[in-house]
XYZ file of C-alpha atoms in Angstrom:
444
model
C -166.583 -27.637 -60.560
C -166.163 -29.165 -63.967
C -164.861 -32.288 -65.638
C -161.082 -32.290 -66.213
C -160.043 -29.998 -69.038
C -158.641 -31.596 -72.194
C -154.904 -31.386 -72.883
C -155.254 -28.089 -74.755
C -157.155 -26.688 -71.785
C -154.351 -27.683 -69.392
C -151.803 -26.061 -71.682
C -153.826 -22.865 -71.720
C -154.007 -22.917 -67.898
C -150.241 -23.317 -67.612
C -149.658 -20.393 -69.994
C -152.128 -18.166 -68.191
C -154.340 -17.795 -71.273
C -158.072 -17.375 -70.847
C -159.200 -19.067 -74.055
C -162.497 -20.923 -73.793
C -162.366 -24.695 -74.280
C -165.459 -26.719 -75.049
C -166.032 -30.040 -73.230
C -168.862 -32.259 -74.446
C -171.609 -32.635 -71.898
C -170.179 -29.832 -69.704
C -169.935 -26.546 -71.595
C -167.348 -23.932 -72.276
C -164.509 -23.866 -69.714
C -162.254 -20.895 -68.991
C -159.250 -21.470 -66.680
C -156.675 -19.145 -65.109
C -153.786 -19.786 -62.677
C -153.732 -18.366 -59.156
C -150.335 -16.759 -58.615
C -148.612 -16.636 -55.224
C -145.276 -14.910 -55.074
C -143.207 -16.126 -58.010
C -145.090 -19.407 -58.346
C -148.532 -20.803 -59.019
C -150.684 -21.853 -56.044
C -153.577 -23.334 -58.015
C -156.134 -22.484 -60.665
C -159.710 -21.276 -61.056
C -162.115 -22.754 -63.633
C -165.434 -21.317 -64.813
C -168.075 -23.135 -66.874
C -170.281 -21.237 -69.345
C -173.335 -22.582 -71.141
C -172.461 -20.470 -74.190
C -169.062 -19.568 -75.527
C -167.909 -16.498 -73.520
C -166.929 -13.351 -75.410
C -163.824 -11.285 -74.758
C -165.573 -9.078 -72.191
C -166.713 -12.100 -70.164
C -163.211 -13.555 -70.229
C -161.713 -10.249 -69.060
C -164.233 -10.067 -66.223
C -163.267 -13.601 -65.262
C -159.599 -12.537 -65.232
C -160.388 -9.663 -62.857
C -162.230 -12.015 -60.498
C -159.290 -14.438 -60.558
C -156.907 -11.585 -59.673
C -159.105 -10.596 -56.744
C -159.270 -14.202 -55.614
C -155.467 -14.481 -55.827
C -155.089 -11.389 -53.627
C -157.475 -12.784 -51.038
C -155.731 -16.161 -51.182
C -152.321 -14.544 -50.691
C -153.597 -12.521 -47.723
C -155.160 -15.618 -46.142
C -151.969 -17.570 -46.718
C -149.888 -14.821 -45.075
C -152.281 -14.649 -42.120
C -152.094 -18.412 -41.717
C -148.297 -18.235 -41.651
C -148.543 -15.512 -38.998
C -150.871 -17.655 -36.884
C -148.630 -20.705 -37.235
C -145.615 -18.634 -36.211
C -147.454 -17.330 -33.140
C -148.572 -20.874 -32.342
C -144.972 -22.114 -32.491
C -143.835 -19.212 -30.312
C -146.581 -19.834 -27.751
C -145.816 -23.555 -27.674
C -142.123 -22.843 -27.127
C -142.902 -20.453 -24.265
C -145.098 -23.036 -22.550
C -142.813 -26.019 -23.059
C -139.296 -24.686 -22.512
C -137.865 -23.507 -19.221
C -134.237 -23.057 -20.306
C -133.870 -19.433 -21.464
C -131.121 -20.088 -24.017
C -132.977 -22.943 -25.720
C -136.221 -20.974 -25.577
C -134.664 -17.968 -27.311
C -133.062 -20.290 -29.865
C -136.446 -21.798 -30.744
C -138.070 -18.347 -30.978
C -135.225 -17.040 -33.133
C -135.549 -20.016 -35.500
C -139.324 -19.472 -35.854
C -138.872 -15.749 -36.476
C -136.118 -16.267 -39.047
C -138.285 -18.759 -40.910
C -141.185 -16.286 -40.957
C -139.184 -13.466 -42.566
C -137.051 -15.731 -44.750
C -133.839 -14.820 -42.940
C -130.652 -16.875 -42.868
C -128.850 -15.298 -39.905
C -130.016 -13.693 -36.681
C -129.262 -12.897 -33.068
C -131.016 -12.063 -29.814
C -129.407 -9.320 -27.713
C -130.399 -8.903 -24.053
C -129.594 -6.358 -21.372
C -129.498 -6.781 -17.611
C -130.814 -3.289 -17.057
C -127.540 -1.593 -17.925
C -126.378 0.215 -21.075
C -124.980 -2.914 -22.752
C -126.808 -5.237 -25.137
C -125.136 -8.634 -24.893
C -125.565 -11.334 -27.575
C -127.515 -14.193 -25.979
C -128.333 -16.494 -28.931
C -127.032 -16.380 -32.501
C -127.745 -18.253 -35.736
C -125.725 -19.874 -37.143
C -124.416 -20.928 -33.757
C -120.852 -19.828 -33.137
C -121.054 -16.620 -35.186
C -118.726 -14.157 -33.374
C -120.583 -11.140 -31.954
C -119.592 -8.360 -29.578
C -121.844 -6.469 -27.121
C -123.523 -3.245 -28.236
C -123.698 0.030 -26.313
C -127.319 1.197 -26.244
C -126.429 4.879 -26.814
C -123.872 4.281 -29.554
C -126.262 4.485 -32.525
C -126.119 2.005 -35.387
C -127.490 -1.459 -34.695
C -127.840 -0.738 -30.954
C -130.174 2.188 -31.666
C -132.380 -0.013 -33.860
C -132.503 -2.798 -31.262
C -133.359 -0.290 -28.512
C -135.982 1.573 -30.527
C -139.655 1.943 -29.627
C -141.006 -0.369 -32.341
C -139.938 -2.950 -34.963
C -138.233 -1.658 -38.061
C -137.478 -2.893 -41.559
C -134.079 -1.671 -42.788
C -133.753 -1.943 -46.553
C -130.450 -0.074 -46.791
C -127.653 -1.077 -44.428
C -125.187 1.678 -43.559
C -121.517 1.038 -42.858
C -122.176 2.016 -39.224
C -124.780 -0.736 -38.844
C -122.627 -3.354 -40.592
C -119.638 -2.473 -38.391
C -121.578 -3.395 -35.232
C -121.966 -7.047 -36.306
C -119.861 -7.743 -39.409
C -119.990 -11.541 -39.110
C -123.768 -11.487 -38.779
C -124.497 -8.935 -41.492
C -121.960 -10.061 -44.099
C -123.880 -10.472 -47.341
C -127.172 -9.223 -45.865
C -129.251 -6.968 -48.103
C -131.772 -5.922 -45.436
C -132.638 -6.243 -41.767
C -135.682 -6.828 -39.606
C -135.119 -5.578 -36.053
C -137.570 -6.322 -33.224
C -136.904 -4.329 -30.017
C -138.010 -6.174 -26.877
C -139.870 -4.303 -24.141
C -141.256 -5.524 -20.826
C -143.274 -3.153 -18.642
C -142.228 -0.213 -20.852
C -138.561 -1.061 -20.259
C -136.195 -2.142 -23.008
C -134.726 -5.571 -22.343
C -133.038 -6.267 -25.681
C -133.732 -6.837 -29.347
C -133.934 -9.461 -32.090
C -131.884 -8.856 -35.248
C -132.790 -10.813 -38.403
C -130.529 -10.627 -41.458
C -132.170 -11.227 -44.860
C -130.300 -11.705 -48.131
C -132.962 -10.043 -50.304
C -133.535 -6.271 -50.310
C -137.242 -6.395 -49.391
C -137.715 -8.926 -46.536
C -141.355 -8.289 -45.606
C -143.886 -5.603 -46.560
C -144.570 -2.694 -44.223
C -148.030 -4.153 -43.640
C -146.318 -6.872 -41.591
C -145.137 -4.392 -38.936
C -148.208 -4.891 -36.669
C -147.595 -8.623 -36.729
C -143.893 -8.118 -36.010
C -144.846 -5.882 -33.075
C -147.040 -8.657 -31.704
C -144.276 -11.205 -32.262
C -141.757 -8.991 -30.448
C -144.185 -8.752 -27.539
C -144.397 -12.547 -27.354
C -140.604 -12.877 -27.343
C -140.326 -10.201 -24.633
C -142.956 -12.053 -22.596
C -140.944 -15.251 -22.959
C -137.783 -13.530 -21.726
C -139.576 -11.946 -18.778
C -141.254 -15.252 -17.837
C -137.992 -17.205 -18.083
C -136.168 -14.619 -15.991
C -138.931 -14.714 -13.386
C -138.586 -18.489 -13.298
C -134.825 -18.206 -12.829
C -135.438 -15.693 -10.040
C -137.862 -18.092 -8.381
C -135.205 -20.818 -8.632
C -132.726 -18.506 -6.905
C -135.269 -17.886 -4.160
C -135.803 -21.640 -3.870
C -132.049 -22.149 -3.543
C -131.981 -19.508 -0.815
C -134.854 -21.246 0.978
C -133.056 -24.569 0.680
C -129.875 -23.101 2.148
C -131.868 -21.666 5.044
C -133.521 -25.061 5.541
C -130.158 -26.810 5.637
C -128.821 -24.256 8.119
C -131.827 -24.788 10.406
C -131.571 -28.542 10.004
C -127.900 -28.565 10.983
C -128.531 -26.170 13.872
C -131.609 -27.946 15.224
C -130.480 -31.498 14.519
C -126.836 -32.369 13.986
C -125.274 -29.484 15.929
C -127.438 -30.042 19.015
C -126.919 -33.798 18.869
C -123.166 -33.409 18.726
C -123.215 -30.857 21.546
C -125.245 -33.295 23.638
C -122.794 -36.107 22.818
C -119.854 -33.888 23.818
C -121.461 -33.181 27.207
C -122.058 -36.906 27.761
C -118.450 -37.712 26.896
C -117.168 -35.043 29.314
C -119.462 -36.386 32.033
C -118.315 -39.951 31.331
C -114.663 -38.949 31.663
C -115.344 -37.355 35.039
C -117.267 -40.418 36.264
C -114.734 -43.037 35.146
C -112.842 -42.932 38.406
C -115.851 -42.658 40.763
C -118.686 -44.609 39.052
C -117.515 -46.828 36.198
C -120.990 -48.255 35.535
C -122.623 -44.867 35.140
C -119.679 -43.635 33.078
C -120.196 -46.569 30.716
C -123.898 -45.710 30.357
C -123.131 -42.076 29.577
C -120.505 -43.011 26.976
C -122.846 -45.572 25.389
C -125.538 -42.913 25.099
C -122.994 -40.493 23.598
C -121.950 -43.094 21.020
C -125.601 -43.674 20.037
C -126.120 -39.918 19.670
C -123.055 -39.615 17.426
C -124.228 -42.508 15.245
C -127.657 -40.839 14.832
C -125.924 -37.564 13.959
C -123.918 -39.395 11.292
C -127.127 -40.819 9.826
C -128.646 -37.331 9.841
C -125.630 -35.920 8.019
C -125.898 -38.676 5.402
C -129.608 -37.926 4.925
C -128.781 -34.248 4.400
C -126.039 -35.074 1.900
C -128.405 -37.378 0.011
C -131.064 -34.655 -0.115
C -128.497 -32.152 -1.427
C -127.354 -34.223 -4.390
C -128.062 -32.498 -7.702
C -131.189 -33.679 -9.477
C -130.740 -34.317 -13.216
C -134.364 -33.836 -14.264
C -133.412 -32.017 -17.438
C -130.895 -34.691 -18.407
C -132.802 -37.893 -17.634
C -136.455 -36.873 -17.578
C -138.928 -37.304 -14.733
C -139.370 -41.090 -14.687
C -135.675 -41.985 -14.982
C -134.723 -39.398 -12.339
C -137.273 -40.878 -9.925
C -135.917 -44.359 -10.678
C -132.333 -43.290 -9.962
C -133.366 -41.470 -6.790
C -135.174 -44.526 -5.428
C -132.307 -46.877 -6.314
C -130.171 -45.033 -3.761
C -132.912 -44.145 -1.293
C -133.606 -47.698 -0.088
C -130.017 -48.705 0.828
C -129.284 -45.230 2.195
C -132.193 -45.283 4.633
C -132.639 -49.004 5.302
C -136.093 -49.037 3.697
C -137.615 -51.479 1.213
C -138.837 -49.617 -1.875
C -141.521 -51.018 -4.217
C -141.599 -49.179 -7.535
C -144.258 -48.983 -10.269
C -143.144 -46.416 -12.856
C -145.212 -45.845 -15.991
C -145.229 -43.103 -18.637
C -146.891 -40.006 -17.099
C -147.327 -38.319 -20.489
C -145.833 -35.040 -21.683
C -145.199 -32.407 -18.999
C -143.628 -28.971 -19.332
C -140.454 -28.395 -17.340
C -142.119 -26.312 -14.619
C -144.802 -28.921 -13.941
C -142.146 -31.630 -13.964
C -140.092 -29.688 -11.421
C -143.090 -29.186 -9.111
C -144.084 -32.848 -9.307
C -140.532 -33.956 -8.513
C -140.256 -31.447 -5.650
C -143.375 -32.924 -4.044
C -141.977 -36.443 -4.516
C -138.623 -35.428 -3.051
C -140.201 -33.716 -0.038
C -142.383 -36.766 0.663
C -139.342 -39.072 0.494
C -137.344 -36.748 2.759
C -140.137 -36.783 5.352
C -140.241 -40.586 5.208
C -136.494 -40.802 5.814
C -136.579 -38.322 8.661
C -139.859 -38.955 10.475
C -141.782 -42.047 9.316
C -139.681 -44.940 10.665
C -141.169 -46.924 7.764
C -140.215 -50.435 6.701
C -141.651 -50.255 3.168
C -142.282 -47.419 0.730
C -144.359 -47.811 -2.444
C -143.919 -45.299 -5.269
C -146.157 -45.140 -8.330
C -145.823 -42.856 -11.341
C -148.215 -42.793 -14.280
C -151.228 -41.202 -15.889
C -154.599 -40.860 -14.171
C -157.929 -41.592 -15.862
C -158.383 -37.921 -16.790
C -154.938 -37.837 -18.428
C -153.141 -36.050 -15.574
C -149.623 -37.106 -14.641
C -149.342 -38.350 -11.082
C -146.835 -39.479 -8.489
C -148.009 -41.405 -5.436
C -145.890 -42.204 -2.376
C -147.196 -44.585 0.302
C -145.368 -45.724 3.444
C -146.189 -48.029 6.355
C -144.576 -45.787 8.953
C -145.866 -44.128 12.104
C -148.097 -41.632 10.259
C -149.340 -38.391 11.795
C -152.440 -36.332 12.482
C -153.376 -34.178 9.477
C -155.186 -31.650 11.692
C -152.038 -30.976 13.695
C -149.661 -30.350 10.796
C -151.922 -29.052 7.992
C -150.725 -25.448 8.170
C -147.317 -26.068 9.706
C -143.912 -25.970 8.031
C -141.670 -28.902 8.915
C -139.229 -28.391 11.752
C -136.362 -28.423 9.266
C -137.889 -25.647 7.207
C -139.032 -27.819 4.315
C -142.384 -27.656 2.561
C -145.411 -27.892 4.798
C -148.603 -29.490 3.549
C -150.120 -26.122 2.659
C -147.048 -25.114 0.639
C -147.058 -28.473 -1.154
C -150.726 -28.051 -2.046
C -150.199 -24.462 -3.259
C -147.369 -25.521 -5.577
C -149.412 -28.300 -7.161
C -152.571 -26.198 -7.502
C -150.466 -23.402 -8.983
C -149.861 -25.734 -11.958
C -153.553 -26.581 -12.229
C -153.211 -29.873 -10.337
C -154.379 -31.347 -7.043
C -152.739 -32.864 -3.981
C -154.236 -35.629 -1.811
C -152.737 -36.652 1.534
C -154.030 -39.496 3.682
C -152.455 -40.036 7.082
C -153.317 -41.123 10.607
C -151.162 -42.016 13.628
C -149.811 -45.542 13.423
C -151.274 -46.253 9.953
C -148.752 -44.749 7.553
C -149.072 -41.962 5.022
C -150.072 -41.639 1.359
C -149.200 -38.569 -0.725
C -150.556 -38.265 -4.281
C -149.909 -35.286 -6.574
C -151.581 -34.901 -9.994
C -150.795 -32.253 -12.615
C -152.434 -31.919 -16.068
């Protein structure tokens, strides 16, 4: 390090000259810029006790060139790492496949300096369908995997850099490739099976050097992993919907249907007894009316439980607030609420936490006969997000129901615990007959 160069020294640095400049009390200073791309990233200064000759200045220039190469390589590697970091963060944070692919496409376009791009996906057939495109709204048509052209590139074994676009390739996506001078194509593979491809259009003829192909291969693998994970999540949601339908069917069969059948028998019996035993007929009809009213309440509870949950729209806390605003009047229960910021949660953890909350509230409505319910949401001392539900109802014996699914087919305690622990969290349940129940779920 040296004292600041005098004005003539700064001028020499800007020009790229390596003339030696003398600074009193310091020595002879030689400076050279560090080039990066078409610009200047910085400069290197050397201090000599004696005035350096031409050979020393040339040696200094060689060292600066080597340093610039190393700096450029480090800069490129840092950009690669930042891109992978953004991709990984998107995969962890986003559960919606379309938004996830949009974020990954934006990161990839920024990395290669592209202005337009698209993600094509296949459902296991011979058609590559456009899933996400930039700019949004660009008209694209599906590609046939065996038709050659752009489809062949997107279905290939490895990423490719296309520096000369043929008419056949341009014809497959004219709106996307209009004005493009080159392409970067990243085929997507999951378990050795092609699931689509990412197409990046670049306006300059040389988008990235061939040395970037290993990185692009890694990036394509991350995108393919994101697609596979999101599809698995969607599949799990479909399974959950199927489970919920089965639960509703069992609930209607075991609860409402049997209650109504019992009421119908009582009504028939009451009609037969009207002429012979009016008092008993009145008792039977009163019991039938009570059964029908309970069946109506059960139907209302089922309808309330079936209402769509707008977690994605409102966020966890606001969705809980809206749910509880209706829960109290619907079930004749007083609800005390203490909702605080639980911190940032990914969508899957949010969904699990809300599912536990919803199941606990459903059990209170159906089984607890509670007068008051207290719900707390916030952040625990270790930073985990938590939801806690406490009621003053009839309670139950943990030993008797620990491994049992509810009679309506909902989540049993074991299933609730497995879901929370699957997200790295913990579930605590305190209950005893006649002393109410407390359910607390925490997720990092």
